[in-house]
Coordinates of C-alpha atoms in Angstrom, one line a residue:
M1 CA -27.5 20.3 -11.7
A2 CA -24.1 21.8 -11.3
G3 CA -21.2 19.8 -12.8
A4 CA -19.3 19.5 -9.5
R5 CA -22.4 18.2 -7.6
Q6 CA -23.2 15.7 -10.3
A7 CA -19.6 14.4 -10.4
Q8 CA -19.5 14.2 -6.7
Q9 CA -22.6 12.1 -6.6
W10 CA -21.0 9.7 -9.1
L11 CA -17.8 9.6 -7.2
L12 CA -19.5 8.8 -3.9
T13 CA -21.5 6.1 -5.7
L14 CA -18.4 4.4 -7.3
L15 CA -15.9 5.0 -4.5
P16 CA -17.2 2.2 -2.2
A17 CA -17.2 -0.2 -5.1
F18 CA -13.4 0.2 -5.7
P19 CA -12.3 -1.7 -2.6
V20 CA -14.9 -4.4 -3.3
L21 CA -13.5 -4.7 -6.8
L22 CA -10.0 -5.1 -5.5
L23 CA -11.0 -7.8 -3.0
V24 CA -12.9 -9.7 -5.7
L25 CA -9.9 -9.5 -8.1
R26 CA -7.6 -10.7 -5.3
L27 CA -9.7 -13.7 -4.6
W28 CA -10.1 -14.4 -8.3
Q29 CA -6.3 -14.3 -8.6
L30 CA -5.8 -16.4 -5.5
S31 CA -8.2 -19.1 -6.8
R32 CA -6.2 -19.3 -10.1
Q33 CA -9.3 -18.2 -12.0
D34 CA -11.4 -21.2 -10.9
M35 CA -14.9 -20.2 -9.9
S36 CA -15.5 -23.1 -7.5
T37 CA -12.3 -22.3 -5.6
M38 CA -13.2 -18.7 -5.5
L39 CA -16.6 -19.4 -4.1
L40 CA -15.0 -21.6 -1.5
L41 CA -12.7 -18.8 -0.5
V42 CA -15.6 -16.3 -0.3
Q43 CA -17.3 -18.7 2.0
Y44 CA -14.5 -19.1 4.5
V45 CA -12.3 -16.0 4.2
S46 CA -13.1 -13.4 6.9
P47 CA -14.3 -10.1 5.5
L48 CA -12.5 -8.4 8.4
G49 CA -9.3 -10.1 7.3
L50 CA -9.8 -8.9 3.8
L51 CA -10.4 -5.3 4.9
S52 CA -7.4 -5.4 7.2
A53 CA -5.1 -6.6 4.5
L54 CA -6.5 -3.9 2.2
L55 CA -6.0 -1.2 4.8
I56 CA -2.5 -2.2 5.7
A57 CA -1.4 -2.5 2.0
L58 CA -2.9 0.7 0.8
V59 CA -2.7 3.1 3.8
W60 CA 0.0 5.1 1.9
A61 CA -2.6 6.0 -0.8
F62 CA -4.6 8.4 1.4
P63 CA -1.7 11.0 1.7
V64 CA -1.1 10.7 -2.1
V65 CA -4.7 11.6 -2.9
V66 CA -5.0 14.4 -0.3
L67 CA -1.7 16.1 -1.1
A68 CA -1.7 15.7 -4.9
F69 CA -5.2 17.0 -5.3
G70 CA -4.6 19.6 -2.6
V71 CA -1.7 21.1 -4.5
L72 CA -3.5 21.1 -7.8
G73 CA -6.6 22.7 -6.4
R74 CA -4.7 25.4 -4.6
L75 CA -2.6 26.1 -7.6
L76 CA -5.8 26.5 -9.7
R77 CA -7.3 28.8 -7.1
L78 CA -4.2 31.0 -6.9
S79 CA -3.4 31.1 -10.6
A80 CA -6.9 31.4 -12.1
P81 CA -9.4 32.6 -9.5
D82 CA -12.0 33.3 -12.1
R83 CA -11.9 29.6 -13.1
F84 CA -12.0 28.3 -9.6
D85 CA -15.7 27.4 -9.3
P86 CA -16.6 24.8 -6.6
E87 CA -20.1 24.5 -8.2
R88 CA -18.7 23.3 -11.6
S89 CA -15.2 21.7 -10.8
L90 CA -14.8 18.7 -8.7
L91 CA -11.2 19.7 -8.1
A92 CA -12.2 23.1 -6.9
S93 CA -15.0 21.7 -4.7
G94 CA -12.7 19.2 -3.0
T95 CA -10.1 22.0 -2.4
A96 CA -12.7 24.3 -0.9
R97 CA -14.1 21.7 1.4
T98 CA -10.9 20.1 2.7
P99 CA -10.0 21.5 6.1
G100 CA -6.4 22.2 7.1
W101 CA -6.3 19.4 9.7
V102 CA -6.8 16.8 7.0
I103 CA -3.8 18.1 5.1
S104 CA -1.7 18.0 8.3
A105 CA -2.9 14.4 9.1
A106 CA -2.1 13.4 5.5
V107 CA 1.5 14.7 5.9
A108 CA 1.9 12.9 9.2
L109 CA 0.6 9.7 7.8
G110 CA 2.8 9.9 4.8
A111 CA 5.8 10.5 7.0
L112 CA 5.1 7.2 8.8
T113 CA 4.0 5.0 5.9
W114 CA 6.0 6.2 2.9
Q115 CA 9.4 4.7 2.2
L116 CA 12.4 6.8 2.9
R117 CA 13.1 7.4 -0.8
F118 CA 9.7 9.0 -1.1
L119 CA 10.0 11.3 1.9
P120 CA 11.8 14.1 -0.2
S121 CA 8.7 14.1 -2.4
L122 CA 6.5 14.4 0.7
L123 CA 8.6 17.4 1.9
M124 CA 8.1 19.0 -1.5
L125 CA 4.4 18.5 -1.6
G126 CA 4.0 19.8 2.0
L127 CA 6.1 23.0 1.3
W128 CA 4.1 23.6 -1.9
L129 CA 0.8 23.4 0.0
L130 CA 2.2 25.8 2.7
A131 CA 3.4 28.3 0.2
L132 CA 0.3 28.3 -1.9
R133 CA -1.9 28.6 1.1
T134 CA 0.2 31.5 2.5
R135 CA 0.0 33.4 -0.8
Y136 CA -3.8 33.0 -0.9
L137 CA -4.5 33.8 2.7
H138 CA -1.9 36.6 3.2
P139 CA -1.5 38.4 -0.1
D140 CA -0.8 41.7 1.8
Q141 CA 2.2 40.4 3.8
P142 CA 5.2 40.3 1.4
T143 CA 7.7 39.5 4.2
R144 CA 5.7 36.5 5.3
I145 CA 5.3 35.3 1.7
L146 CA 9.1 35.7 1.1
V147 CA 9.9 33.6 4.1
V148 CA 7.5 30.8 3.3
T149 CA 8.0 30.7 -0.5
V150 CA 11.8 31.3 -0.7
A151 CA 13.6 31.1 2.6
L152 CA 11.9 28.0 3.9
P153 CA 12.2 25.9 0.7
A154 CA 15.9 27.0 0.4
A155 CA 16.7 26.0 3.9
A156 CA 14.8 22.7 3.6
A157 CA 16.8 21.9 0.4
V158 CA 20.1 22.7 2.0
L159 CA 19.2 20.5 5.0
A160 CA 17.9 17.7 2.8
Y161 CA 21.0 17.6 0.6
S162 CA 23.3 17.7 3.6
V163 CA 21.6 14.5 4.9
L164 CA 20.9 12.8 1.5
A165 CA 24.1 13.6 -0.4
P166 CA 26.0 10.4 0.5
A167 CA 23.0 8.3 -0.4
I168 CA 22.6 10.1 -3.7
W169 CA 26.2 9.5 -4.6
T170 CA 25.9 5.8 -3.6
A171 CA 22.8 5.4 -5.7
L172 CA 24.6 6.9 -8.7
Q173 CA 27.6 4.6 -8.2
E174 CA 25.3 1.5 -7.9
G175 CA 23.4 2.5 -11.1
E176 CA 20.1 3.1 -9.2
L177 CA 19.0 6.1 -11.2
S178 CA 15.4 6.1 -10.0
T179 CA 16.5 6.1 -6.4
A180 CA 19.0 8.9 -7.0
A181 CA 16.3 10.9 -8.8
L182 CA 13.8 10.4 -6.0
L183 CA 16.3 11.6 -3.5
A184 CA 17.9 14.5 -5.5
V185 CA 15.1 16.1 -7.5
P186 CA 12.3 16.9 -5.0
P187 CA 14.4 19.2 -2.7
A188 CA 15.5 21.4 -5.6
A189 CA 12.0 21.3 -7.2
T190 CA 10.4 22.6 -4.0
M191 CA 11.2 26.2 -5.1
L192 CA 9.6 25.8 -8.5
L193 CA 5.9 25.8 -7.5
T194 CA 5.6 28.1 -4.6
G195 CA 3.6 30.7 -6.6
P196 CA 1.0 30.9 -9.3
V197 CA 1.5 29.8 -12.9
P198 CA 0.1 31.7 -15.9
G199 CA -3.7 31.9 -15.7
W200 CA -4.3 30.8 -19.3
I201 CA -2.6 27.4 -18.7
A202 CA -3.6 26.8 -15.1
P203 CA -7.0 25.1 -15.7
A204 CA -5.8 22.8 -18.4
L205 CA -2.6 22.0 -16.4
T206 CA -4.3 21.3 -13.0
H207 CA -7.2 19.4 -14.4
G208 CA -5.0 17.4 -16.8
L209 CA -2.7 16.3 -13.9
A210 CA -5.7 15.6 -11.7
F211 CA -7.2 13.3 -14.3
T212 CA -3.7 11.6 -14.7
V213 CA -3.4 10.9 -11.0
A214 CA -7.0 9.7 -10.9
A215 CA -6.3 7.2 -13.7
V216 CA -2.9 6.0 -12.6
L217 CA -3.4 5.7 -8.9
P218 CA -6.1 2.9 -9.0
V219 CA -3.9 0.9 -11.3
V220 CA -0.9 1.2 -8.9
M221 CA -3.1 0.4 -5.9
G222 CA -4.4 -2.7 -7.6
A223 CA -1.0 -3.9 -8.6
V224 CA 0.2 -3.5 -5.0
F225 CA -2.8 -5.2 -3.4
L226 CA -2.8 -8.2 -5.8
R227 CA 0.5 -9.2 -4.2
V228 CA -0.7 -9.1 -0.6
P229 CA -1.3 -12.4 1.1
L230 CA -4.9 -12.9 2.4
L231 CA -4.6 -16.3 4.0
P232 CA -2.1 -17.6 6.6
T233 CA 0.6 -19.9 5.2
A234 CA 0.8 -23.2 7.1
A235 CA 2.8 -26.4 6.9
I236 CA 0.7 -29.4 7.8
E237 CA 2.3 -32.7 8.5
I238 CA -0.1 -35.6 7.6
D239 CA 0.1 -39.4 7.5
P240 CA -1.9 -40.5 4.4
T241 CA -1.7 -44.1 5.5
K242 CA -3.5 -43.5 8.8
T243 CA -7.1 -44.7 8.9
T244 CA -9.6 -42.4 10.5
V245 CA -12.7 -43.4 12.5
T246 CA -15.4 -45.1 10.3
P247 CA -19.0 -43.7 10.3
A248 CA -20.1 -46.6 12.5
G249 CA -17.6 -45.5 15.1
D250 CA -15.2 -48.4 14.9
A251 CA -11.5 -47.4 14.7
T252 CA -9.3 -49.7 12.7
P253 CA -5.8 -50.6 14.0
Q254 CA -3.4 -47.7 13.7
P255 CA 0.0 -48.2 12.0
P256 CA 3.2 -48.3 13.9
P257 CA 4.4 -44.9 15.1
D258 CA 7.1 -44.4 12.4
R259 CA 7.6 -41.6 9.9
T260 CA 7.8 -43.6 6.7
G261 CA 4.4 -42.4 5.3
L262 CA 4.4 -38.8 6.5
E263 CA 4.0 -35.9 4.1
V264 CA 4.2 -32.2 4.5
V265 CA 1.5 -30.1 2.8
L266 CA 2.5 -26.5 2.4
G267 CA 0.0 -23.9 1.4
A268 CA -2.6 -21.3 2.5
L269 CA -4.9 -22.4 5.3
I270 CA -8.5 -21.8 4.4
A271 CA -10.4 -23.3 7.3
V272 CA -10.6 -26.2 9.7
T273 CA -13.9 -27.9 9.9
D274 CA -15.1 -30.8 12.1
T275 CA -13.9 -33.4 9.6
S276 CA -11.1 -31.9 7.6
T277 CA -8.5 -29.2 7.2
I278 CA -8.9 -27.2 4.0
V279 CA -5.7 -26.0 2.4
L280 CA -4.9 -24.2 -0.9
D281 CA -1.6 -25.7 -1.8
Q282 CA 1.1 -24.0 -3.8
T283 CA -0.2 -25.4 -7.1
G284 CA -3.6 -23.7 -6.6
R285 CA -5.3 -27.0 -5.8
V286 CA -7.7 -27.2 -2.8
R287 CA -7.0 -30.1 -0.6
F288 CA -9.3 -31.5 2.1
L289 CA -7.1 -33.2 4.6
P290 CA -9.0 -35.5 7.1
N291 CA -8.3 -34.3 10.6
G292 CA -7.5 -37.9 11.6
Q293 CA -4.5 -37.8 9.3
V294 CA -3.1 -34.5 10.6
Q295 CA -0.1 -35.1 12.8
S296 CA 1.0 -31.5 13.4
Q297 CA 0.9 -28.1 11.8
V298 CA 2.9 -24.9 12.1
L299 CA 2.3 -21.4 11.0
C300 CA 4.9 -20.2 8.5
P301 CA 5.8 -16.5 8.7
Q302 CA 5.7 -14.5 5.5
A303 CA 9.1 -14.4 3.8
A304 CA 10.9 -11.1 4.1
Q305 CA 11.0 -9.2 0.9
V306 CA 14.4 -9.2 -0.7
P307 CA 15.6 -5.6 -0.8
Y308 CA 16.0 -4.1 -4.3
S309 CA 18.2 -1.1 -3.3
L310 CA 21.5 -1.1 -1.5
V311 CA 21.2 2.6 -0.6
S312 CA 20.7 3.7 2.9
V313 CA 20.7 7.1 4.7
R314 CA 22.7 6.9 7.9
G315 CA 21.8 3.3 8.3
W316 CA 18.2 3.7 7.2
P317 CA 17.5 1.6 4.1
V318 CA 15.6 3.7 1.5
E319 CA 13.0 0.9 1.1
E320 CA 11.9 1.0 4.7
T321 CA 9.3 3.2 6.3
A322 CA 9.4 5.0 9.6
L323 CA 6.9 2.5 11.0
D324 CA 9.3 -0.3 10.2
W325 CA 11.9 1.4 12.4
M326 CA 9.5 2.3 15.2
M327 CA 7.7 -1.1 15.6
P328 CA 9.4 -4.0 17.3
R329 CA 10.9 -6.5 15.0
R330 CA 10.2 -10.3 15.1
P331 CA 13.1 -12.0 16.9
V332 CA 15.3 -14.0 14.6
A333 CA 14.8 -17.7 15.1
D334 CA 15.6 -20.8 13.1
P335 CA 12.9 -21.5 10.5
D336 CA 10.8 -24.6 10.9
V337 CA 11.9 -27.1 8.2
R338 CA 8.3 -28.0 7.6
C339 CA 7.8 -24.5 6.1
D340 CA 10.3 -25.6 3.4
G341 CA 8.2 -28.7 2.7
R342 CA 10.5 -31.1 4.5
L343 CA 9.9 -33.4 7.3
P344 CA 11.6 -32.8 10.7
G345 CA 14.8 -34.8 10.8
A346 CA 14.9 -35.4 7.1
G347 CA 18.2 -34.6 5.3

């Protein structure tokens, strides 16, 4: 069997297992490495909710895979056509079978889901793909090649620097060297890979970078997903002194309607059964709260992430995506005190 076909079969076999592995690791982490708690979460957590959280958290990875491997595969095909064998190389096979509309969709998705500081890198990858494709499909049109490989990257670099120059300067002043590099380097690097590299180094270079991306990307995806909340955070106000209905159906006298014995339990809401409300509190302990003791409950919104960077481009923070700007924002309201673990009216 050809090497590419054999590798493709292994890839198609193992690829569906990766999301399952991420979900299991996330539940294992959420349960604080307690098997009984993990089995309880598996019983009550919705698979659709898990997949939704996985999709929202890792939607940015699809453009990374398509564009990175697309650039490497087209560079190999242009630089060493004699080594570009779809029957033996998985990189060559993927390049030969990926239609152009998938590349365009990946660029559009990246423009929506990547943070602003990564958009110059997206521009660089997109122009690399366009230049390599033009050189391969139209080798007998030097004017067209010159426009796509030289004039277009130069114009894009000038436009990018005219927009990003204040942000780059601000990043340097604030000591954010990584942000400054992400904004400044890609526009200039766009003109470095619009043509072939020496044929003797192309196979080792492209396959080595492909293996590096394939090794690093799952680790990054796992690190991102392990921080994603899977259960809604709720604050439940209970009265531990309140007596519930006995199995015989006789209700004991209720205490006076004061607030002396009330308690707020803050944690992840697992499920609400006929008899109890199951909560995973902030210490990682599962608590079964009798429904008769529950006085009130409120859904606590996820805390907004504290911005790391102070840099913005014309009012657009570099840590926000285009979707963050396009989608309506939650109206600002006073937070419920119960989400801080305090009783209403308490000082």
